[in-house]
Tab-separated table of N, CA and C in Angstrom:
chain	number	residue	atom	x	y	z
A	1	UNK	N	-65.786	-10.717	12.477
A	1	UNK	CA	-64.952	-11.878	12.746
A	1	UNK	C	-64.945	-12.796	11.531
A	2	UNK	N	-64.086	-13.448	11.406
A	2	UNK	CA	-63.454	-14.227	10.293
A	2	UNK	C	-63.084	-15.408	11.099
A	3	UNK	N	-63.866	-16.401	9.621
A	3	UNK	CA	-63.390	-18.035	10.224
A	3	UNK	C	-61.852	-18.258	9.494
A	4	UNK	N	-61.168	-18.991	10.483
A	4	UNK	CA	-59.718	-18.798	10.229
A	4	UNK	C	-59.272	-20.751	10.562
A	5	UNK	N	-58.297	-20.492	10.446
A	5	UNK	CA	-57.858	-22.301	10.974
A	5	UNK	C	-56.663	-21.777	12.045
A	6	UNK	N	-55.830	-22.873	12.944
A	6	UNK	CA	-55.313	-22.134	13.541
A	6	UNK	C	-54.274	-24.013	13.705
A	7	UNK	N	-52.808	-23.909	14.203
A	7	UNK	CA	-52.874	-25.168	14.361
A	7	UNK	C	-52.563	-25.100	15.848
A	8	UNK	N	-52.791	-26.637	15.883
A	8	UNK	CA	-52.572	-26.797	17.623
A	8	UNK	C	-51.749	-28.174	17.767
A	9	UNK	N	-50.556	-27.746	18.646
A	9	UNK	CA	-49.573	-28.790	19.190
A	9	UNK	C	-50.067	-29.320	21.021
A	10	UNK	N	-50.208	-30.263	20.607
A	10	UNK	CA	-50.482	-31.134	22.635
A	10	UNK	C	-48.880	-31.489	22.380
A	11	UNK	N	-48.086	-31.010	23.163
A	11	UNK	CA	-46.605	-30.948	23.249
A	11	UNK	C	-46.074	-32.171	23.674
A	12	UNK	N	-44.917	-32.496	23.972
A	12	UNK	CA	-44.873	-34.056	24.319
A	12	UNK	C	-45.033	-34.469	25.982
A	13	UNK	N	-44.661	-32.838	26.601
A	13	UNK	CA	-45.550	-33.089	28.115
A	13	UNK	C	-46.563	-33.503	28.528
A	14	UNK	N	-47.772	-32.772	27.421
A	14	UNK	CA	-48.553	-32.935	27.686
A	14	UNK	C	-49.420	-34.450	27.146
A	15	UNK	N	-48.359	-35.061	26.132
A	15	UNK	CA	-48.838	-36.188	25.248
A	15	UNK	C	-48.721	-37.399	26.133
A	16	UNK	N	-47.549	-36.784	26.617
A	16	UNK	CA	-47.252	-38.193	28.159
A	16	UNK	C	-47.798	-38.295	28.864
A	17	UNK	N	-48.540	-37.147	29.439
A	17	UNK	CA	-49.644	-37.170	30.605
A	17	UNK	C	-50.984	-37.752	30.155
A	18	UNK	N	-51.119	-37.904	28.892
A	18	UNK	CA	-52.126	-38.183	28.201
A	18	UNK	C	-53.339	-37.164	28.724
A	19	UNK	N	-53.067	-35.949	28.255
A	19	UNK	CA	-53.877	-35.022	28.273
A	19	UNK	C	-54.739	-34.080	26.698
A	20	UNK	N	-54.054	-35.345	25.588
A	20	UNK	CA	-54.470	-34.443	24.241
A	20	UNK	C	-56.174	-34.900	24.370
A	21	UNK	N	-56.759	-35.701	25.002
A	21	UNK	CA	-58.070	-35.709	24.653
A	21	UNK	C	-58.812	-34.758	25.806
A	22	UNK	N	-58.536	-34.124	26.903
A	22	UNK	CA	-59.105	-33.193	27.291
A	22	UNK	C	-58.543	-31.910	26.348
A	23	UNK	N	-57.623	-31.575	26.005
A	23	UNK	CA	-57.102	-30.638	25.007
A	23	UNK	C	-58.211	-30.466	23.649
A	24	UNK	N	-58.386	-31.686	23.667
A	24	UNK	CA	-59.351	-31.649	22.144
A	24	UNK	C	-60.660	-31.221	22.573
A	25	UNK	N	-60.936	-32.081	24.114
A	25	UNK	CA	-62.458	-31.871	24.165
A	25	UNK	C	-62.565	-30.179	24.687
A	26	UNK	N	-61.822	-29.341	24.953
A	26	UNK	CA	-61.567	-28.154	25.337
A	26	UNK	C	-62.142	-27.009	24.209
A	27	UNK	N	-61.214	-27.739	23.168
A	27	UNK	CA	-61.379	-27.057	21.388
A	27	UNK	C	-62.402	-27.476	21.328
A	28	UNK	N	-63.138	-28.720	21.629
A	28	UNK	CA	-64.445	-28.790	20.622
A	28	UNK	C	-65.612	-27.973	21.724
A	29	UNK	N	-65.361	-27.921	22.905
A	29	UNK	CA	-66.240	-27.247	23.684
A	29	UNK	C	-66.340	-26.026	23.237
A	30	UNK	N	-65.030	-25.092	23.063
A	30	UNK	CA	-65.651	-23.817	22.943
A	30	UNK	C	-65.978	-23.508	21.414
A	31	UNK	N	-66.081	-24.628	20.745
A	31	UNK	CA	-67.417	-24.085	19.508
A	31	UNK	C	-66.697	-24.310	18.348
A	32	UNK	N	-64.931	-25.261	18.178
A	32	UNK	CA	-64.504	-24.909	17.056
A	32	UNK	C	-64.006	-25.967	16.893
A	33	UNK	N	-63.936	-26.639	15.279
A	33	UNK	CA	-64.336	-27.917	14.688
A	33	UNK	C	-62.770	-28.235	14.632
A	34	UNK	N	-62.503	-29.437	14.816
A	34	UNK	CA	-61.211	-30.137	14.503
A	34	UNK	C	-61.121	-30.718	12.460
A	35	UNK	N	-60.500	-30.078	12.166
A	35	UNK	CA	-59.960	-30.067	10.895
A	35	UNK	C	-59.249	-31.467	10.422
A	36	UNK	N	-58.022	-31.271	11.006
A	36	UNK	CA	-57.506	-32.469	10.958
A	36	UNK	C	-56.540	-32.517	12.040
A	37	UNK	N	-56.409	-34.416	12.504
A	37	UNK	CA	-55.690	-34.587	13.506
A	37	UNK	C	-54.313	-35.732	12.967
A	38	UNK	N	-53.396	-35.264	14.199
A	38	UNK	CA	-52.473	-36.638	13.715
A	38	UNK	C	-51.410	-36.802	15.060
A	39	UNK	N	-51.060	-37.984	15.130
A	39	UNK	CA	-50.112	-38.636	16.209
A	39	UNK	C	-48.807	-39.155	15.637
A	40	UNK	N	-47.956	-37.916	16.165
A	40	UNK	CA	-46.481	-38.316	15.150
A	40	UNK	C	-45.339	-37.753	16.398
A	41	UNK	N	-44.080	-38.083	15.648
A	41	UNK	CA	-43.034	-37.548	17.172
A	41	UNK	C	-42.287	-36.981	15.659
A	42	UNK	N	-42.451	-35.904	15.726
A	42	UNK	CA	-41.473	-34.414	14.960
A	42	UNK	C	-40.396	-34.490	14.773
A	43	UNK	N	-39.612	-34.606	13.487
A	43	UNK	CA	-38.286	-34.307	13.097
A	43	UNK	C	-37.834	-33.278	13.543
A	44	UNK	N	-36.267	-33.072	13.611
A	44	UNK	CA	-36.096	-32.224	13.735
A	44	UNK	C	-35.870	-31.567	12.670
A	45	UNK	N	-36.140	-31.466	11.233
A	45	UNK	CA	-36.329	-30.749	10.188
A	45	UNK	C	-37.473	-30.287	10.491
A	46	UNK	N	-38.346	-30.589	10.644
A	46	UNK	CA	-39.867	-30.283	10.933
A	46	UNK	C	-39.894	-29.119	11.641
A	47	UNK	N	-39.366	-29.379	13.281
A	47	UNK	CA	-39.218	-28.258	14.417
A	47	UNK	C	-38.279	-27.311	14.143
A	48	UNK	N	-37.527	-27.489	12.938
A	48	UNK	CA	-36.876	-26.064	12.120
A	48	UNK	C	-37.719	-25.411	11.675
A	49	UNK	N	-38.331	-25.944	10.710
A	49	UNK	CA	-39.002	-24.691	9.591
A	49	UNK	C	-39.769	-24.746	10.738
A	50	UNK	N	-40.458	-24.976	11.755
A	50	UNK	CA	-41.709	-24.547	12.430
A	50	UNK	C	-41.267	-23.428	13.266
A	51	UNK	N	-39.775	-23.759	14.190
A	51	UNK	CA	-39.631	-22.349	14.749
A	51	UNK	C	-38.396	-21.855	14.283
A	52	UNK	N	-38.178	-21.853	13.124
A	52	UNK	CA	-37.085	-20.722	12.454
A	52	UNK	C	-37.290	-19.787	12.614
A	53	UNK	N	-38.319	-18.681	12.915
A	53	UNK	CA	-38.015	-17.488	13.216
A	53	UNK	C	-37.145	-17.452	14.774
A	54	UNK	N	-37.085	-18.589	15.340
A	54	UNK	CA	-36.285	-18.251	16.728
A	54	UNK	C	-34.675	-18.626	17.009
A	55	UNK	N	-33.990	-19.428	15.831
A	55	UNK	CA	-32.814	-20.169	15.463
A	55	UNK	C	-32.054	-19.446	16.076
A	56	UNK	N	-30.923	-19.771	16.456
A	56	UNK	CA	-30.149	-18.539	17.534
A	56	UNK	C	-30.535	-18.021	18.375
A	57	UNK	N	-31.717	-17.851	18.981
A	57	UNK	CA	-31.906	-17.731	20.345
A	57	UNK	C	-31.543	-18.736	21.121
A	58	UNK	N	-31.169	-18.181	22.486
A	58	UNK	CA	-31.431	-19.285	23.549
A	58	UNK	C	-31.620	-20.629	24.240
A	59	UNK	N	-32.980	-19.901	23.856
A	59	UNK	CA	-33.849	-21.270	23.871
A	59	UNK	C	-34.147	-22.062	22.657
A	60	UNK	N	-33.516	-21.903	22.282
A	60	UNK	CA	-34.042	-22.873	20.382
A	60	UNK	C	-33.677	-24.380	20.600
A	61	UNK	N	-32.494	-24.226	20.960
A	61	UNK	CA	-31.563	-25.774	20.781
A	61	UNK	C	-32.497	-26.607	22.225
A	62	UNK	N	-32.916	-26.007	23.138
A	62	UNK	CA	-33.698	-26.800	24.338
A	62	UNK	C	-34.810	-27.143	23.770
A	63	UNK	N	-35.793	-25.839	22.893
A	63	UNK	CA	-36.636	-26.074	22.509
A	63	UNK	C	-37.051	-27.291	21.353
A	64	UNK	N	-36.041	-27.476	20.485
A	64	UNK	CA	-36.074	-28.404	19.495
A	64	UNK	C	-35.645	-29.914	20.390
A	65	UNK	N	-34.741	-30.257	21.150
A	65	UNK	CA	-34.918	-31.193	21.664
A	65	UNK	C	-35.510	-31.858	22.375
A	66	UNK	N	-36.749	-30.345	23.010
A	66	UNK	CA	-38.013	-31.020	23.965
A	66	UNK	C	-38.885	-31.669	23.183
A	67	UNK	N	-38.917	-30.601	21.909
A	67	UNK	CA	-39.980	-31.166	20.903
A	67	UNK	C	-40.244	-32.516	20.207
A	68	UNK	N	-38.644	-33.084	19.773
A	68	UNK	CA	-38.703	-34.009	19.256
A	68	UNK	C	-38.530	-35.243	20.389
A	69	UNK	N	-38.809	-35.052	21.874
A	69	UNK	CA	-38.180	-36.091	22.496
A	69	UNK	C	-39.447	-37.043	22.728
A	70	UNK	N	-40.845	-37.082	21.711
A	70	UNK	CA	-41.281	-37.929	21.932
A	70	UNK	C	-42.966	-37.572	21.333
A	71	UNK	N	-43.799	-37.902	21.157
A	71	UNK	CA	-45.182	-38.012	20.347
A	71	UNK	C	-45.848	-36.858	20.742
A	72	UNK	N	-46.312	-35.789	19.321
A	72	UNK	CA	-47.157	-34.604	19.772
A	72	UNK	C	-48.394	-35.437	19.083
A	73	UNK	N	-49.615	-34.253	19.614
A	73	UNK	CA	-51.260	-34.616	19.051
A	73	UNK	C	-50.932	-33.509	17.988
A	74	UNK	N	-51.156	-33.244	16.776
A	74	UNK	CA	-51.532	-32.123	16.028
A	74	UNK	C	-52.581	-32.321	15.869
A	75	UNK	N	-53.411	-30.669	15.993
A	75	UNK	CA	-54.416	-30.808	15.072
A	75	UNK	C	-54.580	-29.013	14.429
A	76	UNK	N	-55.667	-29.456	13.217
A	76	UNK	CA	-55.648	-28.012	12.756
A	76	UNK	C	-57.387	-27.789	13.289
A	77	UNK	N	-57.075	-26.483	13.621
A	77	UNK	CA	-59.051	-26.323	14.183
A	77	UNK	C	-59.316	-25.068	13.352
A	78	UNK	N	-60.638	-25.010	13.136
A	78	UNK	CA	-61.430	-24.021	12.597
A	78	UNK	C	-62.529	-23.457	13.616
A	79	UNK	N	-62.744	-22.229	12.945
A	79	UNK	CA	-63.754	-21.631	14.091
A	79	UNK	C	-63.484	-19.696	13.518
A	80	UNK	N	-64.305	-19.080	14.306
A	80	UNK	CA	-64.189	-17.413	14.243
A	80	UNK	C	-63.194	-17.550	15.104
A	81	UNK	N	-62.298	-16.628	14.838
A	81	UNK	CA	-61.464	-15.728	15.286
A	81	UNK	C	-60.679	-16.664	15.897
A	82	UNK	N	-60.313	-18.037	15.573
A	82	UNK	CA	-59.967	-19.083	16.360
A	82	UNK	C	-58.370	-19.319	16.815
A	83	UNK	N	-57.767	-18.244	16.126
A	83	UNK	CA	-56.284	-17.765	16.790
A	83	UNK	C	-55.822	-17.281	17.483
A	84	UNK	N	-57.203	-16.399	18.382
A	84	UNK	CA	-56.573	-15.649	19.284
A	84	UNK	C	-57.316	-15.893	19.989
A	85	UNK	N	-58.854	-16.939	20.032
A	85	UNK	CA	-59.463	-17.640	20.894
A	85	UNK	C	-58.996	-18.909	21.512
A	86	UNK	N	-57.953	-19.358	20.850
A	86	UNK	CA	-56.821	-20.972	21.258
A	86	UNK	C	-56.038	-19.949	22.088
A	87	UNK	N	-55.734	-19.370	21.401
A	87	UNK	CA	-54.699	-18.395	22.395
A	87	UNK	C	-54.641	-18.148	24.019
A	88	UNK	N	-56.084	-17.837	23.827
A	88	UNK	CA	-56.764	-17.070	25.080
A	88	UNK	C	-57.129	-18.747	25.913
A	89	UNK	N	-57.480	-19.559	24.912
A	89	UNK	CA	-58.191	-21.039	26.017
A	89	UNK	C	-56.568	-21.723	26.328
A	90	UNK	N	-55.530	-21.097	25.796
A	90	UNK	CA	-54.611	-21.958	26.483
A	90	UNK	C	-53.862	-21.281	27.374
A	91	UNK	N	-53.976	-20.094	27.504
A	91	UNK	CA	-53.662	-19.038	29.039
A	91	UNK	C	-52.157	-18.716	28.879
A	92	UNK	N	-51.441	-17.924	29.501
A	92	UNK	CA	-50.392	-17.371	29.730
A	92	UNK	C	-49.037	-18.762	29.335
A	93	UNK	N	-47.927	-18.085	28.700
A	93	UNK	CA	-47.417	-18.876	28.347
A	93	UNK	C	-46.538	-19.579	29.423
A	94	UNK	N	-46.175	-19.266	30.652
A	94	UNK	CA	-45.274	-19.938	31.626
A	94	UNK	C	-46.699	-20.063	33.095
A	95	UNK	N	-46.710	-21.943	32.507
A	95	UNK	CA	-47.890	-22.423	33.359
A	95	UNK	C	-48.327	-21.650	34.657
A	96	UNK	N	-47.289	-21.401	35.522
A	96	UNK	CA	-47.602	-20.824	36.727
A	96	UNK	C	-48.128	-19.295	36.804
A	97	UNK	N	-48.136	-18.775	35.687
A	97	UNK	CA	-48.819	-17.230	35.371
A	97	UNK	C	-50.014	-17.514	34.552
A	98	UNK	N	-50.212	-19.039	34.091
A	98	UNK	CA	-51.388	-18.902	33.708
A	98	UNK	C	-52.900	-18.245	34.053
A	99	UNK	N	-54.326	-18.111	34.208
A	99	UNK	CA	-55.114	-18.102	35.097
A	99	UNK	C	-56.126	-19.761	34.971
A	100	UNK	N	-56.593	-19.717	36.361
A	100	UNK	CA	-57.164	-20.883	36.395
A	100	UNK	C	-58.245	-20.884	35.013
A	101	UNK	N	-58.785	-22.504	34.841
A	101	UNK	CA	-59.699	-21.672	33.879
A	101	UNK	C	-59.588	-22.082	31.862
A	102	UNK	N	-57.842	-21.857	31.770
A	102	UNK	CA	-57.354	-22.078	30.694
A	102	UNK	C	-56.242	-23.553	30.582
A	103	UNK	N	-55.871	-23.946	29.730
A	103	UNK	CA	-55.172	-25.219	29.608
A	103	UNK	C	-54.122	-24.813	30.439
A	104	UNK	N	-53.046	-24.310	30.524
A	104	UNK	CA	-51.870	-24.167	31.242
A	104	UNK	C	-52.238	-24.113	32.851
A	105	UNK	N	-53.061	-22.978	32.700
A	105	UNK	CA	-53.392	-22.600	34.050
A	105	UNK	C	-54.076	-24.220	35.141
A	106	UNK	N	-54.820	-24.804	34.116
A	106	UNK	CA	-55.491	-26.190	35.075
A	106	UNK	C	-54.732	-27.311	35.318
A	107	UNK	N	-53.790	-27.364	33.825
A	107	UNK	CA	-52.896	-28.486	33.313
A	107	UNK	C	-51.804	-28.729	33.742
A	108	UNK	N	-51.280	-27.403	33.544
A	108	UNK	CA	-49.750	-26.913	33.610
A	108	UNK	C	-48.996	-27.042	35.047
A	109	UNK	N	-47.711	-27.184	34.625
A	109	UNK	CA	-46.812	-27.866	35.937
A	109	UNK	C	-45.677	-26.383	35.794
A	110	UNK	N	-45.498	-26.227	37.242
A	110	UNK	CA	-43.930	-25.374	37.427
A	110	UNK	C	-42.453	-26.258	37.405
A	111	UNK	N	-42.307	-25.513	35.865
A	111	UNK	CA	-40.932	-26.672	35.581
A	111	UNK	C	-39.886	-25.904	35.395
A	112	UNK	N	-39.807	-24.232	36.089
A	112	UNK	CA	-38.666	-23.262	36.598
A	112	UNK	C	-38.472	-23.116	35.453
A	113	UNK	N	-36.956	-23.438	34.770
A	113	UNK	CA	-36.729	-22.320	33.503
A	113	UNK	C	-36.951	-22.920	32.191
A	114	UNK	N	-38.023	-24.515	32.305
A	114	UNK	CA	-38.667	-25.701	31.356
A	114	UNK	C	-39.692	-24.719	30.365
A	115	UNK	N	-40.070	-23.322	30.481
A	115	UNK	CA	-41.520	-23.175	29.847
A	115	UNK	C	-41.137	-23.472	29.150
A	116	UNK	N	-40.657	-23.866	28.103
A	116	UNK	CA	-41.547	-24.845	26.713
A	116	UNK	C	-42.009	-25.924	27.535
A	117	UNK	N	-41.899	-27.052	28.158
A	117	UNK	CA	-42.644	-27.643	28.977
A	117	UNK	C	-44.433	-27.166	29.214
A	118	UNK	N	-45.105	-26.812	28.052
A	118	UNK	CA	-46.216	-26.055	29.123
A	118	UNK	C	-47.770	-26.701	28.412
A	119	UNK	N	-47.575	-28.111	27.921
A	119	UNK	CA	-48.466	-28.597	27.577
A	119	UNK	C	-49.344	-28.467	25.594
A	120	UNK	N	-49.196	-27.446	25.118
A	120	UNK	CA	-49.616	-27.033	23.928
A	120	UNK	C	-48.784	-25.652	23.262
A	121	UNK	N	-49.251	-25.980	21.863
A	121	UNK	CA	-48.761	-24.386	21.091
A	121	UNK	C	-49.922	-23.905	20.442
A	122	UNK	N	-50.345	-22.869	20.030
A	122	UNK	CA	-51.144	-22.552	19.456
A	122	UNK	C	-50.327	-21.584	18.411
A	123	UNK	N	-51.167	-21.323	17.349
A	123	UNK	CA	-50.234	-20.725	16.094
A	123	UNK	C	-50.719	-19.097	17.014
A	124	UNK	N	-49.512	-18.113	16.317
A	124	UNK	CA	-50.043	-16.393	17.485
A	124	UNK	C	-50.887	-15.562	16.054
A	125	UNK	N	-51.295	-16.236	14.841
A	125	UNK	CA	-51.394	-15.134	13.703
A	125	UNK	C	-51.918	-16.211	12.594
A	126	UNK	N	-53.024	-15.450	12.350
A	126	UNK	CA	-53.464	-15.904	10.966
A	126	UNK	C	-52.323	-16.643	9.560
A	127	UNK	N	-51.206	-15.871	9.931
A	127	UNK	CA	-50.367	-15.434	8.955
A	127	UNK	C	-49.223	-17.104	9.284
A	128	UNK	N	-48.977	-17.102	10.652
A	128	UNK	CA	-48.207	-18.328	11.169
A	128	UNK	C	-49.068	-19.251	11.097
A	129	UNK	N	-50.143	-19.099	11.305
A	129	UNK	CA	-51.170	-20.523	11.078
A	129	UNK	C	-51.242	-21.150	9.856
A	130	UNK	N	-50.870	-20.380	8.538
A	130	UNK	CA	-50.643	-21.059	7.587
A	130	UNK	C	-49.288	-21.899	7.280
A	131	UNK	N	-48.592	-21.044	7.940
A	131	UNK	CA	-47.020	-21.219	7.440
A	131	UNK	C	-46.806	-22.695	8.376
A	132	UNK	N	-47.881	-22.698	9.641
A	132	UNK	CA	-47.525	-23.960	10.426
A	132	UNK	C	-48.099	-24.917	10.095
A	133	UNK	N	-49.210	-24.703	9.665
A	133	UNK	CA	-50.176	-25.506	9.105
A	133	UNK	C	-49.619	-26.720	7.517
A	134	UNK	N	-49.203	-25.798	7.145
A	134	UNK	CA	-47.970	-26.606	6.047
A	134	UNK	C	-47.106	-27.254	6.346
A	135	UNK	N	-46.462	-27.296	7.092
A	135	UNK	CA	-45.312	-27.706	7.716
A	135	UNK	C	-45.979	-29.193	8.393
A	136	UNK	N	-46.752	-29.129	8.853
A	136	UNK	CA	-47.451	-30.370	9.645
A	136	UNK	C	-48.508	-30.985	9.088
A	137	UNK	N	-49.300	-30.625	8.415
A	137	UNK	CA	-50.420	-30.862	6.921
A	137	UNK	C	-49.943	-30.458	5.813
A	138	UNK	N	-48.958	-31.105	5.047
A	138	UNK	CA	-48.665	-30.017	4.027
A	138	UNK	C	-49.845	-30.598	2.819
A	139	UNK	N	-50.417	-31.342	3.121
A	139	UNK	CA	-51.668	-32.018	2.061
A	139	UNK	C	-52.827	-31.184	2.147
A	140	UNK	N	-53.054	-30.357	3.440
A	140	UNK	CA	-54.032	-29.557	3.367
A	140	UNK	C	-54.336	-28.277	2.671
């Protein structure tokens, strides 16, 4: 295992509920250090380069306007294998398939065809964790 960074979005659902400090205390419970944090509401230049690989889908144009409609938590965390361990602590991506247990699954609300609605993002890849990680720290 390899220490990796990974980034993490408390989404603006979940920023309203004021749930980024159980989110954090979640990350720091299972063993992996907060890097850096910040409290900002996302351009939508920003929520381009972040999900340009999805532009023309669907869901893009919902997705970019959920994003920017109001204050995310970023943070970047470190830890082993900590990309596919955020992964795993934030559970299935459409809250109601979550399992109990994980952020979605405890947190998470049934908001029908809302999943982006689902409280956090976690980067899926070493490889996106950088590319996101820039985009939102580009000082790091």
């Amino acid at each position: 295992m390899t220490i990796e960074r990974s980034l993490v979005l408390v989404k603006p659902d979940g920023f309203q509920r004021g749930l980024s400090g159980e989110v954090l205390r979640r990350i720091e419970a299972k063993g992996y250090t907060l890097v850096a944090l910040a409290i900002l509401t996302p351009t939508v230049e920003q929520l381009a380069a972040h999900y340009a690989e999805h532009e023309g889908k669907p869901f893009y144009e919902p997705l970019v306007e959920f994003m920017s409609s109001g204050p995310v938590t970023a943070a970047v965390i470190e830890g082993q294998d900590c990309v596919r361990g955020f992964r795993s602590l934030a559970g299935a991506t459409n809250p109601t398939e979550a399992a109990p247990g994980t952020i979605r699954g405890d947190l998470g609300r049934d908001w029908g065809l809302k999943v982006q609605q689902n409280i956090v993002h976690g980067s899926d890849s070493p490889e996106s964790a950088a590319r996101e990680i820039g985009i939102w720290f580009p000082g790091l």
